[in-house]
């Protein structure tokens, strides 16, 4: 699989709960390195563009409302098989179905307010990283 990069978001519910550091710690303990990071409040246009694949789905308006409800942190994680590894750390979309010890099991309240986003493939990761970061903002880590 090799070293990959993936896009992660700490969503507004988790920022509001003040658990950014605890979530970053999960990434670091799993051997993923943060190679870019920033905090911002998404505009509706940004949230709609980021989740464009879900446009037209019944949950789309609620998803955009939620993602614009407060600040988020966006970060690029790097490591061996980072895309799948991050998805495993996150747990299932619905926290009620998320395995014990995953980020969503421990920090998420509902399928809407589910604490984190992670790219679901290498192709999505490339698109999502470019959505938030320029090449010069991605740092080399040794
Ligand atoms: P994410 O993109 O945020 O990492 O979440 P995911 O891959 O686990 O789930 P995805 O299918 O991409 O859905 C994006 C977000 O939309 C909300 N959702 N609600 N009510 C529903 O059936 C439903 N399905 C999806 C969730 O908040 C999910 O994180
Ligand atoms: Mg997704």
Tab-separated table of N, CA and C and ligand atoms in Angstrom:
chain	number	residue	atom	x	y	z
A	1	UNK	N	0.851	-1.220	0.000
A	1	UNK	CA	0.000	0.000	0.000
A	1	UNK	C	0.879	1.260	0.000
A	2	UNK	N	1.929	1.246	0.830
A	2	UNK	CA	2.859	2.370	0.848
A	2	UNK	C	2.382	3.545	1.675
A	3	UNK	N	3.208	4.558	1.711
A	3	UNK	CA	2.874	5.765	2.475
A	3	UNK	C	1.827	6.566	1.701
A	4	UNK	N	0.763	6.927	2.393
A	4	UNK	CA	-0.323	7.712	1.790
A	4	UNK	C	-0.574	8.965	2.619
A	5	UNK	N	-1.325	9.882	2.011
A	5	UNK	CA	-1.858	11.026	2.748
A	5	UNK	C	-3.374	10.987	2.668
A	6	UNK	N	-4.027	11.449	3.731
A	6	UNK	CA	-5.490	11.477	3.765
A	6	UNK	C	-5.954	12.753	4.446
A	7	UNK	N	-7.166	13.193	4.090
A	7	UNK	CA	-7.701	14.435	4.661
A	7	UNK	C	-8.625	14.083	5.821
A	8	UNK	N	-8.381	14.717	6.941
A	8	UNK	CA	-9.174	14.513	8.158
A	8	UNK	C	-9.793	15.833	8.566
A	9	UNK	N	-11.008	15.782	9.089
A	9	UNK	CA	-11.646	16.976	9.678
A	9	UNK	C	-12.116	16.627	11.081
A	10	UNK	N	-11.778	17.467	12.065
A	10	UNK	CA	-12.445	17.397	13.369
A	10	UNK	C	-13.668	18.297	13.239
A	11	UNK	N	-14.849	17.687	13.306
A	11	UNK	CA	-16.112	18.376	13.002
A	11	UNK	C	-16.547	19.289	14.163
A	12	UNK	N	-17.541	20.173	13.903
A	12	UNK	CA	-17.903	21.183	14.916
A	12	UNK	C	-18.278	20.615	16.284
A	13	UNK	N	-18.897	19.438	16.331
A	13	UNK	CA	-19.290	18.876	17.637
A	13	UNK	C	-18.068	18.553	18.485
A	14	UNK	N	-17.033	18.002	17.848
A	14	UNK	CA	-15.832	17.614	18.597
A	14	UNK	C	-15.006	18.845	18.980
A	15	UNK	N	-14.968	19.859	18.100
A	15	UNK	CA	-14.281	21.105	18.467
A	15	UNK	C	-14.989	21.715	19.675
A	16	UNK	N	-16.328	21.728	19.635
A	16	UNK	CA	-17.120	22.289	20.731
A	16	UNK	C	-16.900	21.538	22.046
A	17	UNK	N	-16.681	20.235	21.964
A	17	UNK	CA	-16.414	19.421	23.171
A	17	UNK	C	-14.989	19.564	23.675
A	18	UNK	N	-14.149	20.299	22.914
A	18	UNK	CA	-12.759	20.546	23.323
A	18	UNK	C	-11.918	19.268	23.350
A	19	UNK	N	-12.129	18.422	22.335
A	19	UNK	CA	-11.372	17.168	22.270
A	19	UNK	C	-10.492	17.091	21.013
A	20	UNK	N	-10.104	18.252	20.469
A	20	UNK	CA	-9.204	18.250	19.303
A	20	UNK	C	-7.925	17.480	19.649
A	21	UNK	N	-7.346	17.814	20.783
A	21	UNK	CA	-6.075	17.190	21.172
A	21	UNK	C	-6.205	15.691	21.383
A	22	UNK	N	-7.316	15.275	21.992
A	22	UNK	CA	-7.503	13.834	22.213
A	22	UNK	C	-7.611	13.100	20.880
A	23	UNK	N	-8.255	13.745	19.908
A	23	UNK	CA	-8.389	13.110	18.587
A	23	UNK	C	-7.033	13.107	17.872
A	24	UNK	N	-6.304	14.214	17.930
A	24	UNK	CA	-4.951	14.240	17.336
A	24	UNK	C	-4.079	13.153	17.970
A	25	UNK	N	-4.246	12.953	19.266
A	25	UNK	CA	-3.456	11.943	19.971
A	25	UNK	C	-3.725	10.539	19.420
A	26	UNK	N	-4.990	10.269	19.061
A	26	UNK	CA	-5.307	8.958	18.454
A	26	UNK	C	-4.510	8.756	17.165
A	27	UNK	N	-4.431	9.834	16.355
A	27	UNK	CA	-3.684	9.729	15.091
A	27	UNK	C	-2.205	9.454	15.385
A	28	UNK	N	-1.653	10.230	16.311
A	28	UNK	CA	-0.218	10.110	16.595
A	28	UNK	C	0.121	8.750	17.196
A	29	UNK	N	-0.739	8.273	18.114
A	29	UNK	CA	-0.474	6.962	18.732
A	29	UNK	C	-0.531	5.840	17.703
A	30	UNK	N	-1.305	6.038	16.632
A	30	UNK	CA	-1.401	5.028	15.572
A	30	UNK	C	-0.270	5.164	14.560
A	31	UNK	N	0.593	6.156	14.750
A	31	UNK	CA	1.746	6.303	13.853
A	31	UNK	C	1.501	7.217	12.670
A	32	UNK	N	0.332	7.880	12.636
A	32	UNK	CA	0.071	8.848	11.560
A	32	UNK	C	0.686	10.189	11.942
A	33	UNK	N	1.267	10.855	10.967
A	33	UNK	CA	1.892	12.163	11.194
A	33	UNK	C	1.006	13.256	10.599
A	34	UNK	N	0.863	14.371	11.326
A	34	UNK	CA	0.112	15.518	10.807
A	34	UNK	C	1.090	16.354	9.982
A	35	UNK	N	0.812	16.502	8.687
A	35	UNK	CA	1.743	17.235	7.808
A	35	UNK	C	1.170	18.585	7.359
A	36	UNK	N	-0.089	18.872	7.771
A	36	UNK	CA	-0.697	20.191	7.535
A	36	UNK	C	-1.908	20.277	8.450
A	37	UNK	N	-2.222	21.475	8.946
A	37	UNK	CA	-3.371	21.628	9.835
A	37	UNK	C	-3.801	23.082	9.893
A	38	UNK	N	-5.113	23.302	9.982
A	38	UNK	CA	-5.628	24.651	10.240
A	38	UNK	C	-7.048	24.569	10.794
A	39	UNK	N	-7.464	25.671	11.443
A	39	UNK	CA	-8.840	25.784	11.928
A	39	UNK	C	-9.553	26.822	11.081
A	40	UNK	N	-10.807	26.530	10.744
A	40	UNK	CA	-11.602	27.496	9.988
A	40	UNK	C	-13.083	27.205	10.199
A	41	UNK	N	-13.913	28.192	9.878
A	41	UNK	CA	-15.352	27.953	9.854
A	41	UNK	C	-15.765	27.880	8.393
A	42	UNK	N	-16.325	26.742	7.998
A	42	UNK	CA	-16.698	26.541	6.600
A	42	UNK	C	-17.872	27.436	6.225
A	43	UNK	N	-17.817	28.014	5.034
A	43	UNK	CA	-18.989	28.682	4.469
A	43	UNK	C	-19.931	27.604	3.918
A	44	UNK	N	-21.171	27.969	3.639
A	44	UNK	CA	-22.100	26.994	3.044
A	44	UNK	C	-21.564	26.523	1.694
A	45	UNK	N	-20.996	27.450	0.944
A	45	UNK	CA	-20.442	27.102	-0.367
A	45	UNK	C	-19.315	26.073	-0.222
A	46	UNK	N	-18.444	26.279	0.758
A	46	UNK	CA	-17.343	25.321	0.975
A	46	UNK	C	-17.886	23.949	1.380
A	47	UNK	N	-18.843	23.933	2.325
A	47	UNK	CA	-19.384	22.651	2.801
A	47	UNK	C	-20.096	21.910	1.668
A	48	UNK	N	-20.855	22.644	0.858
A	48	UNK	CA	-21.553	22.014	-0.278
A	48	UNK	C	-20.558	21.475	-1.297
A	49	UNK	N	-19.488	22.227	-1.534
A	49	UNK	CA	-18.470	21.789	-2.495
A	49	UNK	C	-17.693	20.590	-1.987
A	50	UNK	N	-17.369	20.603	-0.703
A	50	UNK	CA	-16.596	19.510	-0.129
A	50	UNK	C	-17.380	18.203	-0.178
A	51	UNK	N	-18.688	18.276	0.135
A	51	UNK	CA	-19.532	17.073	0.162
A	51	UNK	C	-20.386	16.956	-1.100
A	52	UNK	N	-19.878	17.461	-2.236
A	52	UNK	CA	-20.656	17.487	-3.490
A	52	UNK	C	-21.168	16.103	-3.896
A	53	UNK	N	-20.405	15.042	-3.533
A	53	UNK	CA	-20.836	13.680	-3.906
A	53	UNK	C	-22.181	13.317	-3.285
A	54	UNK	N	-22.572	13.988	-2.201
A	54	UNK	CA	-23.830	13.672	-1.506
A	54	UNK	C	-24.972	14.617	-1.886
A	55	UNK	N	-24.717	15.554	-2.810
A	55	UNK	CA	-25.765	16.510	-3.204
A	55	UNK	C	-26.984	15.747	-3.705
A	56	UNK	N	-28.183	16.141	-3.234
A	56	UNK	CA	-29.413	15.467	-3.642
A	56	UNK	C	-29.851	14.375	-2.687
A	57	UNK	N	-28.943	13.926	-1.805
A	57	UNK	CA	-29.333	12.917	-0.808
A	57	UNK	C	-30.181	13.597	0.264
A	58	UNK	N	-31.106	12.843	0.890
A	58	UNK	CA	-32.012	13.466	1.877
A	58	UNK	C	-31.291	14.129	3.041
A	59	UNK	N	-30.120	13.602	3.424
A	59	UNK	CA	-29.413	14.158	4.581
A	59	UNK	C	-28.530	15.346	4.228
A	60	UNK	N	-28.445	15.723	2.933
A	60	UNK	CA	-27.484	16.747	2.503
A	60	UNK	C	-27.702	18.104	3.186
A	61	UNK	N	-28.947	18.630	3.240
A	61	UNK	CA	-29.114	19.942	3.900
A	61	UNK	C	-28.686	19.918	5.369
A	62	UNK	N	-29.022	18.844	6.076
A	62	UNK	CA	-28.634	18.742	7.490
A	62	UNK	C	-27.122	18.642	7.626
A	63	UNK	N	-26.486	17.957	6.693
A	63	UNK	CA	-25.023	17.811	6.715
A	63	UNK	C	-24.361	19.179	6.542
A	64	UNK	N	-24.875	19.968	5.599
A	64	UNK	CA	-24.304	21.308	5.365
A	64	UNK	C	-24.573	22.211	6.573
A	65	UNK	N	-25.782	22.145	7.121
A	65	UNK	CA	-26.099	22.934	8.337
A	65	UNK	C	-25.112	22.598	9.448
A	66	UNK	N	-24.909	21.309	9.659
A	66	UNK	CA	-24.037	20.873	10.749
A	66	UNK	C	-22.596	21.296	10.519
A	67	UNK	N	-22.100	21.086	9.312
A	67	UNK	CA	-20.672	21.360	9.051
A	67	UNK	C	-20.349	22.857	9.095
A	68	UNK	N	-21.384	23.703	8.971
A	68	UNK	CA	-21.170	25.159	9.043
A	68	UNK	C	-21.569	25.729	10.404
A	69	UNK	N	-21.907	24.853	11.360
A	69	UNK	CA	-22.456	25.318	12.640
A	69	UNK	C	-21.390	25.853	13.603
A	70	UNK	N	-20.116	25.622	13.304
A	70	UNK	CA	-19.039	26.084	14.170
A	70	UNK	C	-17.708	25.766	13.524
A	71	UNK	N	-16.612	26.193	14.153
A	71	UNK	CA	-15.302	25.934	13.558
A	71	UNK	C	-14.957	24.455	13.493
A	72	UNK	N	-14.107	24.145	12.541
A	72	UNK	CA	-13.574	22.788	12.376
A	72	UNK	C	-12.052	22.892	12.299
A	73	UNK	N	-11.369	21.779	12.518
A	73	UNK	CA	-9.960	21.732	12.118
A	73	UNK	C	-9.856	20.774	10.944
A	74	UNK	N	-9.033	21.153	9.977
A	74	UNK	CA	-8.747	20.258	8.846
A	74	UNK	C	-7.264	19.935	8.902
A	75	UNK	N	-6.937	18.662	8.696
A	75	UNK	CA	-5.552	18.242	8.769
A	75	UNK	C	-5.293	17.143	7.758
A	76	UNK	N	-4.040	17.115	7.313
A	76	UNK	CA	-3.581	16.061	6.414
A	76	UNK	C	-2.749	15.090	7.239
A	77	UNK	N	-3.129	13.816	7.193
A	77	UNK	CA	-2.426	12.763	7.918
A	77	UNK	C	-1.612	11.950	6.929
A	78	UNK	N	-0.417	11.587	7.331
A	78	UNK	CA	0.482	10.820	6.462
A	78	UNK	C	0.950	9.576	7.190
A	79	UNK	N	1.023	8.480	6.472
A	79	UNK	CA	1.544	7.242	7.053
A	79	UNK	C	1.247	6.057	6.155
A	80	UNK	N	1.731	4.912	6.571
A	80	UNK	CA	1.509	3.665	5.843
A	80	UNK	C	0.003	3.386	5.780
A	81	UNK	N	-0.545	3.277	4.590
A	81	UNK	CA	-1.974	2.974	4.444
A	81	UNK	C	-2.866	3.967	5.168
A	82	UNK	N	-2.506	5.248	5.115
A	82	UNK	CA	-3.169	6.265	5.946
A	82	UNK	C	-4.680	6.367	5.715
A	83	UNK	N	-5.134	6.145	4.469
A	83	UNK	CA	-6.565	6.314	4.183
A	83	UNK	C	-7.384	5.314	5.002
A	84	UNK	N	-7.035	4.041	4.885
A	84	UNK	CA	-7.778	2.997	5.600
A	84	UNK	C	-7.509	3.059	7.098
A	85	UNK	N	-6.276	3.356	7.442
A	85	UNK	CA	-5.945	3.408	8.871
A	85	UNK	C	-6.778	4.475	9.580
A	86	UNK	N	-6.913	5.643	8.937
A	86	UNK	CA	-7.727	6.705	9.541
A	86	UNK	C	-9.193	6.285	9.634
A	87	UNK	N	-9.715	5.632	8.586
A	87	UNK	CA	-11.119	5.176	8.621
A	87	UNK	C	-11.316	4.173	9.761
A	88	UNK	N	-10.313	3.333	10.007
A	88	UNK	CA	-10.430	2.366	11.105
A	88	UNK	C	-10.400	3.068	12.458
A	89	UNK	N	-9.557	4.082	12.588
A	89	UNK	CA	-9.517	4.847	13.851
A	89	UNK	C	-10.838	5.562	14.086
A	90	UNK	N	-11.485	6.047	12.996
A	90	UNK	CA	-12.739	6.803	13.106
A	90	UNK	C	-13.906	5.929	13.561
A	91	UNK	N	-14.033	4.732	13.006
A	91	UNK	CA	-15.188	3.881	13.262
A	91	UNK	C	-16.335	4.190	12.315
A	92	UNK	N	-17.422	3.437	12.441
A	92	UNK	CA	-18.556	3.531	11.515
A	92	UNK	C	-19.199	4.920	11.552
A	93	UNK	N	-19.808	5.301	10.423
A	93	UNK	CA	-20.470	6.609	10.274
A	93	UNK	C	-21.457	6.868	11.413
A	94	UNK	N	-22.269	5.845	11.739
A	94	UNK	CA	-23.227	5.951	12.844
A	94	UNK	C	-22.530	5.507	14.134
A	95	UNK	N	-22.323	6.429	15.070
A	95	UNK	CA	-21.565	6.052	16.286
A	95	UNK	C	-22.173	4.881	17.043
A	96	UNK	N	-23.473	4.658	16.882
A	96	UNK	CA	-24.109	3.508	17.554
A	96	UNK	C	-23.586	2.191	16.993
A	97	UNK	N	-23.061	2.239	15.777
A	97	UNK	CA	-22.516	1.028	15.141
A	97	UNK	C	-20.987	1.007	15.161
A	98	UNK	N	-20.377	2.036	15.732
A	98	UNK	CA	-18.908	2.139	15.711
A	98	UNK	C	-18.299	1.215	16.755
A	99	UNK	N	-17.215	0.539	16.383
A	99	UNK	CA	-16.536	-0.390	17.295
A	99	UNK	C	-15.998	0.349	18.519
A	100	UNK	N	-15.971	-0.351	19.633
A	100	UNK	CA	-15.443	0.223	20.879
A	100	UNK	C	-14.020	0.707	20.669
A	101	UNK	N	-13.721	1.853	21.256
A	101	UNK	CA	-12.359	2.382	21.180
A	101	UNK	C	-12.102	3.248	19.960
A	102	UNK	N	-13.088	3.329	19.045
A	102	UNK	CA	-12.907	4.212	17.889
A	102	UNK	C	-13.297	5.650	18.273
A	103	UNK	N	-12.846	6.593	17.452
A	103	UNK	CA	-13.113	8.010	17.744
A	103	UNK	C	-14.618	8.275	17.798
A	104	UNK	N	-15.354	7.732	16.847
A	104	UNK	CA	-16.798	7.997	16.839
A	104	UNK	C	-17.495	7.318	18.011
A	105	UNK	N	-17.068	6.134	18.390
A	105	UNK	CA	-17.677	5.481	19.557
A	105	UNK	C	-17.441	6.319	20.808
A	106	UNK	N	-16.270	6.927	20.903
A	106	UNK	CA	-15.894	7.624	22.139
A	106	UNK	C	-16.346	9.080	22.181
A	107	UNK	N	-16.463	9.745	21.010
A	107	UNK	CA	-16.714	11.191	21.026
A	107	UNK	C	-17.967	11.630	20.269
A	108	UNK	N	-18.609	10.756	19.489
A	108	UNK	CA	-19.726	11.191	18.642
A	108	UNK	C	-21.072	10.902	19.290
A	109	UNK	N	-22.040	11.754	18.985
A	109	UNK	CA	-23.376	11.655	19.577
A	109	UNK	C	-24.371	11.000	18.640
A	110	UNK	N	-24.253	11.251	17.345
A	110	UNK	CA	-25.286	10.834	16.389
A	110	UNK	C	-24.672	10.711	15.004
A	111	UNK	N	-25.451	10.188	14.065
A	111	UNK	CA	-24.948	10.051	12.687
A	111	UNK	C	-24.687	11.419	12.067
A	112	UNK	N	-25.379	12.446	12.548
A	112	UNK	CA	-25.134	13.805	12.030
A	112	UNK	C	-23.904	14.422	12.697
A	113	UNK	N	-23.892	14.393	14.017
A	113	UNK	CA	-22.775	14.971	14.776
A	113	UNK	C	-21.815	13.840	15.109
A	114	UNK	N	-20.966	13.475	14.119
A	114	UNK	CA	-20.163	12.263	14.306
A	114	UNK	C	-18.650	12.526	14.366
A	115	UNK	N	-18.305	13.696	14.859
A	115	UNK	CA	-16.947	14.011	15.367
A	115	UNK	C	-15.830	14.198	14.339
A	116	UNK	N	-15.777	13.328	13.342
A	116	UNK	CA	-14.651	13.395	12.398
A	116	UNK	C	-15.090	13.036	10.987
A	117	UNK	N	-14.325	13.556	10.042
A	117	UNK	CA	-14.405	13.124	8.644
A	117	UNK	C	-13.072	12.511	8.265
A	118	UNK	N	-13.108	11.540	7.371
A	118	UNK	CA	-11.870	11.026	6.774
A	118	UNK	C	-12.111	10.632	5.337
A	119	UNK	N	-11.144	10.901	4.472
A	119	UNK	CA	-11.260	10.523	3.056
A	119	UNK	C	-11.525	9.019	2.951
A	120	UNK	N	-12.346	8.620	1.952
A	120	UNK	CA	-12.716	7.208	1.843
A	120	UNK	C	-11.925	6.446	0.779
A	121	UNK	N	-11.019	7.124	0.057
A	121	UNK	CA	-10.176	6.455	-0.945
A	121	UNK	C	-8.991	7.366	-1.242
A	122	UNK	N	-8.000	6.818	-1.936
A	122	UNK	CA	-6.853	7.658	-2.319
A	122	UNK	C	-7.291	8.773	-3.264
A	123	UNK	N	-8.252	8.468	-4.142
A	123	UNK	CA	-8.742	9.477	-5.096
A	123	UNK	C	-9.438	10.609	-4.341
A	124	UNK	N	-10.321	10.251	-3.389
A	124	UNK	CA	-10.990	11.280	-2.573
A	124	UNK	C	-9.956	12.083	-1.800
A	125	UNK	N	-8.956	11.402	-1.272
A	125	UNK	CA	-7.937	12.093	-0.465
A	125	UNK	C	-7.237	13.159	-1.302
A	126	UNK	N	-6.876	12.822	-2.524
A	126	UNK	CA	-6.174	13.793	-3.379
A	126	UNK	C	-7.063	15.011	-3.628
A	127	UNK	N	-8.346	14.771	-3.924
A	127	UNK	CA	-9.274	15.876	-4.176
A	127	UNK	C	-9.473	16.710	-2.918
A	128	UNK	N	-9.671	16.040	-1.789
A	128	UNK	CA	-9.993	16.742	-0.540
A	128	UNK	C	-8.787	17.504	0.019
A	129	UNK	N	-7.585	16.950	-0.130
A	129	UNK	CA	-6.388	17.676	0.324
A	129	UNK	C	-6.240	18.952	-0.503
A	130	UNK	N	-6.419	18.839	-1.816
A	130	UNK	CA	-6.280	20.013	-2.695
A	130	UNK	C	-7.399	21.032	-2.436
A	131	UNK	N	-8.544	20.557	-1.920
A	131	UNK	CA	-9.661	21.460	-1.606
A	131	UNK	C	-9.254	22.459	-0.516
A	132	UNK	N	-8.439	22.009	0.445
A	132	UNK	CA	-8.114	22.855	1.599
A	132	UNK	C	-6.684	23.383	1.622
A	133	UNK	N	-5.758	22.702	0.955
A	133	UNK	CA	-4.345	23.060	1.103
A	133	UNK	C	-3.667	23.204	-0.251
A	134	UNK	N	-2.770	24.196	-0.327
A	134	UNK	CA	-1.891	24.295	-1.492
A	134	UNK	C	-0.689	23.381	-1.245
A	135	UNK	N	-0.001	23.023	-2.301
A	135	UNK	CA	1.141	22.114	-2.187
A	135	UNK	C	2.172	22.646	-1.193
A	136	UNK	N	2.362	23.964	-1.192
A	136	UNK	CA	3.389	24.549	-0.319
A	136	UNK	C	3.012	24.478	1.167
A	137	UNK	N	1.738	24.198	1.465
A	137	UNK	CA	1.311	24.085	2.869
A	137	UNK	C	1.486	22.665	3.424
A	138	UNK	N	1.865	21.713	2.578
A	138	UNK	CA	2.069	20.333	3.025
A	138	UNK	C	3.536	20.178	3.403
A	139	UNK	N	3.780	19.855	4.670
A	139	UNK	CA	5.149	19.854	5.186
A	139	UNK	C	5.776	18.474	5.083
A	140	UNK	N	7.056	18.457	4.770
A	140	UNK	CA	7.837	17.212	4.809
A	140	UNK	C	8.111	16.882	6.271
A	141	UNK	N	7.792	15.671	6.683
A	141	UNK	CA	8.123	15.237	8.041
A	141	UNK	C	9.180	14.165	7.954
A	142	UNK	N	10.117	14.204	8.863
A	142	UNK	CA	11.164	13.161	8.842
A	142	UNK	C	10.901	12.169	9.958
B	1	LIG	P1	-17.544	11.516	6.360
B	1	LIG	O1	-17.581	11.648	4.831
B	1	LIG	O2	-18.055	12.733	7.049
B	1	LIG	O3	-16.190	11.085	6.815
B	1	LIG	O4	-18.510	10.331	6.798
B	1	LIG	P2	-18.614	8.882	6.153
B	1	LIG	O5	-17.666	8.742	5.007
B	1	LIG	O6	-18.491	7.916	7.267
B	1	LIG	O7	-20.107	8.890	5.631
B	1	LIG	P3	-20.697	9.436	4.238
B	1	LIG	O8	-21.527	8.355	3.654
B	1	LIG	O9	-19.600	10.021	3.391
B	1	LIG	O10	-21.672	10.595	4.709
B	1	LIG	C1	-21.190	11.901	5.015
B	1	LIG	C2	-21.881	12.384	6.266
B	1	LIG	O11	-23.274	12.543	6.002
B	1	LIG	C3	-24.028	12.161	7.138
B	1	LIG	N1	-24.929	11.066	6.802
B	1	LIG	N2	-26.133	10.979	7.265
B	1	LIG	N3	-28.778	10.096	7.819
B	1	LIG	C4	-28.007	9.372	7.028
B	1	LIG	O12	-28.370	8.337	6.534
B	1	LIG	C5	-26.658	9.855	6.754
B	1	LIG	N4	-25.795	9.258	5.985
B	1	LIG	C6	-24.685	10.030	6.007
B	1	LIG	C7	-23.073	11.712	8.208
B	1	LIG	O13	-22.870	12.793	9.117
B	1	LIG	C8	-21.796	11.413	7.445
B	1	LIG	O14	-20.634	11.609	8.242
B	2	LIG	MG1	-17.572	10.120	3.435
